[in-house]
Amino acid sequence: MAELTLVEAVNLALARAMTDDPNVVVLGEDVGVNGGVFRATVGLQDRFGPGRVIDTPLAEALIGGMCVGMAAQGLKPVGEIQFMGFMYPCIDHLVNHASRLRTRTQGRITCPMVLRMPTGAGIRAPEHHSDSTEAMLAHIPGLRVVIPSSPARAYGLLLAAIRDPDPVVFLEPTRLYRSIKEDVTDDGQALPLDTAFILRQGRDVTLITWGAAVRETLAAADDLAKDGLTADVIDLATLKPYDEDAILASVRKTGRCVIVHEAARTGGFGAEIAACIAERGLMSLLAPIERVTGYDTVVPLPKLEQHYIPSTDRITSAARRACTYG
Amino acid sequence: MAELTLVEAVNLALARAMTDDPNVVVLGEDVGVNGGVFRATVGLQDRFGPGRVIDTPLAEALIGGMCVGMAAQGLKPVGEIQFMGFMYPCIDHLVNHASRLRTRTQGRITCPMVLRMPTGAGIRAPEHHSDSTEAMLAHIPGLRVVIPSSPARAYGLLLAAIRDPDPVVFLEPTRLYRSIKEDVTDDGQALPLDTAFILRQGRDVTLITWGAAVRETLAAADDLAKDGLTADVIDLATLKPYDEDAILASVRKTGRCVIVHEAARTGGFGAEIAACIAERGLMSLLAPIERVTGYDTVVPLPKLEQHYIPSTDRITSAARRACTYG
Amino acid sequence: MPLDRGNDTALPVIAQFEIRRRAYLSATGELTTPLPPFAVAPTALIPLYRAMTLLRTLDAKAVALQRTGRLGTYGVALGQEAVVIGTASAMEDRDVLFPTYRENGALLWRGVPVETILAYWSGDERGSAVTGHREDFPICITIGSQASHAAGVAYAFKLRQQARVALCCMGDGATSKGDIYEAMNMAALHKLPVVFLIDNNQWAISVPLKRQTATATLAQKAIASGMPGEQVDGNDIIAVHAGISDAIARARAGDGPTLIEAVTYRLGDHTTADDARRYRSDDDVKAHWQQEPIARLKRYLVAQGAWTKADEEALIATCQRQIDEGVERYFALPARPPASMFDHLYEQLPPSLQRQKDELERGLANG
Amino acid sequence: MPLDRGNDTALPVIAQFEIRRRAYLSATGELTTPLPPFAVAPTALIPLYRAMTLLRTLDAKAVALQRTGRLGTYGVALGQEAVVIGTASAMEDRDVLFPTYRENGALLWRGVPVETILAYWSGDERGSAVTGHREDFPICITIGSQASHAAGVAYAFKLRQQARVALCCMGDGATSKGDIYEAMNMAALHKLPVVFLIDNNQWAISVPLKRQTATATLAQKAIASGMPGEQVDGNDIIAVHAGISDAIARARAGDGPTLIEAVTYRLGDHTTADDARRYRSDDDVKAHWQQEPIARLKRYLVAQGAWTKADEEALIATCQRQIDEGVERYFALPARPPASMFDHLYEQLPPSLQRQKDELERGLANG
Ligand SMILES: Cc1ncc(C[n+]2csc(CCOP(=O)(O)OP(=O)(O)O)c2C)c(N)n1
Ligand SMILES: Cc1ncc(C[n+]2csc(CCOP(=O)(O)OP(=O)(O)O)c2C)c(N)n1
Ligand SMILES: [Mg+2]
Ligand SMILES: [Mg+2]
């Protein structure tokens, strides 16, 4: 058991998966000798060779498409896109192929691939390095979209994603890569997909979030506790398919709900959660649902990004509004 | 004034825009001599020449990217993607460039482009020809997403889209291309963007929809009327930015709401509308919100597609549930 | 033969490239070049002749079914039979085919039943659940996207040291998609066992080749990736089969990928949804009928005394029967239950999807 | 010079292609070829020498600022100054530049103030609201996407019969993106006035050119689109300027696009976020210092008696002052109000966005 950062936990899970299963291959830009621009794949090429840890040419559509072909042959490709803002040329392969191959062939050919990509703002990176467009992916039938919020969950969920028989997009919050450490045991234990993590138990309000925003949301829960307000804090972890029951159970208990995500508000995945509650949990609601999100603007460059990312204060005051409503 | 199909109205609006403004150019696959696979651009190359009506090589990313460059120079490019299922390679240009150029350059360079694409199932087309992934686009800050539901609205909204100083994705429901005729006057009058159309006024329930589903939704309103239930029928028309006030005003009146779209349910744009109501109109709700949508499956091939597309019956019974609730 | 000298003939040349062309049978069926070993015995060509005829029979039948509302959109390979069959016949069973909608004849050759092909074009997912070569990819509709899939499959072959080859089919229009180029660059870089075939029928729906690209050949697009490129006469099945066979042999031997451009002509409409008279004249088409591959091979076989009128009549009857029987089985295919649209979405249907499936079934029950 | 014969030397050749190379100054500053007219008078080269020195001064200062937390990630052009300045200096004002993050020196040449460039790299949107050439595109970060934008701009020039040229910069790694190939195919097909420059510094972050592509040159990638391709010595600013000038002249005259590969070497880290020692040895880098373009031109100018020690000292002082003054103006730049993130999203802010803007401003007011 060791204190690891999230990116170290990703590296550990990759090494474990490659050790356990010779079909696992890693491919992407700079993943080999350089160990990835975030060091997520460091050491893997030395251990498993250039045949299984592949520095690809600079072409994201190629990475996405090769994963489809490799997975169709029963390999377990783990592709890396260097930043989410460079992922868009892969969407064609995700929508039209990876997510449909099983259906199109009625189970004859499957697509057990993982596409890893760093997501989110907050590390003072240049233009196009701060996107969190997970909602675009979570709309795609046949796909899984997973996003961890701690080193231990990164380790367990990445192992689960790699072992999953269907395609998974695995989002890694850059803001958390090195900012938190946690004990991680390299026991090869996967964590369940499609299942939310209840990080706090409370009575007064439900806070639903995922990825990097989990950190500010937990901080908000602490602030609320100072006022004697206790919150359920739900880390959705898998956005597609998502854990409706965990959400509904909590809202039935608290009657008040704040959804937090970094992505732009309109059409963000928080909308889906609000819709789920408005359809199946409406009558337990005691206050309007609140969404605390990034704005519907282009993610600002570093000078202003901290004003875009949902702050603990914004979450706390939304929760207070929800708790004092009516 | 003439009785026109929706595709004829699109053609009329394009001809009008090209006549009025020499900066308008049309580009895409087979848009020239062939007049487009749906005949939307028929006759334009003869009238305006191959310089302004361009048969491009077979490359969607190129079409999207060239529109960005042309628009940056003050042309008004109207690109055509042959089917929405082939649009995905353009998303990079929509997210990273078209929608951001004005912000990135602080107004120095703008991007007045239109990207037209047929959308939706129901015409017995082959694989990948039936997508309605408008929610992916409506999540992009800086973009407009417009979808007409009748020939007259197609004419007026397309003119508005072409005249708009910012990038617009214009979705054309293939299911409506030839199935309805309407009087369209070629008066060069644009219809307002960002504004919903109230197609029916009622008291008992609000039906919110867009595009091809407007037809089944109006039919459902007729069925409901037989039971003495009157419905507001709202055609959202512009999904990004959308007309929140029209939605909230209607729900405040009826207290009951059914959202209808053909796209897959999870993360569909109906979720955003439900979220908007749950945030800003919750207390006027007398019944849970209902979403009648395509399923979270791959759009089936023609043999089963009619079971995927929301039927009048599904809409009617959802509305009845809403009206009889509580 | 034009030599593109670049832009300043005074500068020293640092690299040179050539594109070569392969052809054996003239339009009238005469030999223009000594034959490759496999083709020396005329009888060896008869299975290819039969397969081309069967494909043309299937195409004619499929169009008839579509015109009478019993099939969806369908694209014939009329005039392109030599490319389709010449390619499929050069593959081994263990190889993996990446077909487009033009390769119905390749599916037939590789054992896909007529009724399965028709089911696909009728809009039934079972049409891609083929029983033949279970690792062949489904027909690719999204132009160009198959190239990187083929590179991925070929990478798996190489990693596992399997002597197998991925054969990636594409049209001339597909060469305008960046996907093709990205995949070729990767394949050449890693010497992947993949063959890229351009079925150059000189049209992309309404766009003629000269408005698709400025290049003198499509084979030269290989030069951008560093792999060899070759042009073959796509109306000469001997040239197609020989060119593909050599490319497959090199790929199998670990010598890397090849791009083969097979030059033919689309004698039919793009698909049944198209009317080619909108954008090309019947005369152009008529001229190309002089080149078509089936008559060409027949002339040769007859001249060699390897094919008789009786053989021809027997063949036509057999093909007709084979297709008709397939059509009967196609008609007999039971309908799929609507809720089956959920059946192969994920290996296990998540609870929320199960709820949607129940919703669909309830709706059907209630009328 | 290897001749790629394709795969079967018995077949007839139907097309041939050549790639040529342009170079004038040896690594030690001797002339290897008669100079092009513009370069005959050594004094004509002094502005280029000054600009390269100014760029190196800016780069050094920017890295110092980044290391001390006063600037964001920054990528130097160390060793590539001849490509950047040789290209920019061949353009006219009316032409449109498509820079990448390596072209800060081209922005300087085209009149973008030092403080604006620094503002961009500090994470301030005003850094792309340049006052210089208002139609130049902002720095392209998403590799390859600029190519089709350049084709679109060039198309507008052609349609309006403007004698203007789009100059699209890219790196060697960018040549692996299909975007580049799609745009080159379109540009060659329509003879668009665009020049594609490959700044081949032989590295894409940690990936050396030999693991990026199997081709002998990058210039030959032009052959896939049918446009001329040429390689120039990217450490010889005369060769870069001459190659780009000829290509621009052809484009301006309506003779279509050209691909120019300028071969140089990235002497620095990829950016300040990179540590190149992880993936390449200092010795490789040291060897390439013998080739670097500024010392090379200086040797030539000194040999020609066109440059003295005093000139050098004066130049270094001027460059230092110019950059320092820009840095002062950069430090003096007032902060932007957070709500300005809404200001240029649409021409007019929609009501729902106005609500979000108010929300942001309320939040700031409350604490
Ligand atoms: C990505 C994509 N864009 C557009 C289409 C629509 N489309 C179908 S076939 C076709 C032309 C293809 O031409 P070519 O590659 O030459 O193949 P051919 O049909 O001639 O065999 C087009 C544009 C598509 N299927 N996929
Ligand atoms: C589409 C895309 N993918 C990945 C990246 C991350 N990235 C930034 S620079 C770079 C390498 C570029 O190499 P090259 O094109 O040779 O340009 P150079 O940096 O050497 O000037 C990569 C992979 C990016 N910016 N855009
Ligand atoms: Mg073709
Ligand atoms: Mg480079």
CSV table of C-alpha atoms and ligand atoms in Angstrom, one decimal, chain D residues 80 101-102 171-174 199-205 207 266, ligand 4:
chain,number,residue,atom,x,y,z
D,80,GLN,CA,14.5,27.2,-36.0
D,101,TYR,CA,2.9,28.2,-31.3
D,102,ARG,CA,6.3,28.1,-32.9
D,171,GLY,CA,5.4,21.1,-37.9
D,172,ASP,CA,6.7,17.7,-38.9
D,173,GLY,CA,4.3,15.9,-36.5
D,174,ALA,CA,1.4,17.8,-38.1
D,199,ASP,CA,8.8,23.5,-40.1
D,200,ASN,CA,10.6,20.1,-39.8
D,201,ASN,CA,12.4,20.3,-36.5
D,202,GLN,CA,12.6,16.5,-36.5
D,203,TRP,CA,10.7,16.1,-33.3
D,204,ALA,CA,7.0,16.1,-32.3
D,205,ILE,CA,7.5,16.5,-28.5
D,207,VAL,CA,8.6,11.4,-31.2
D,266,ARG,CA,14.6,21.8,-32.3
E,4,MG,MG,8.4,19.1,-34.9
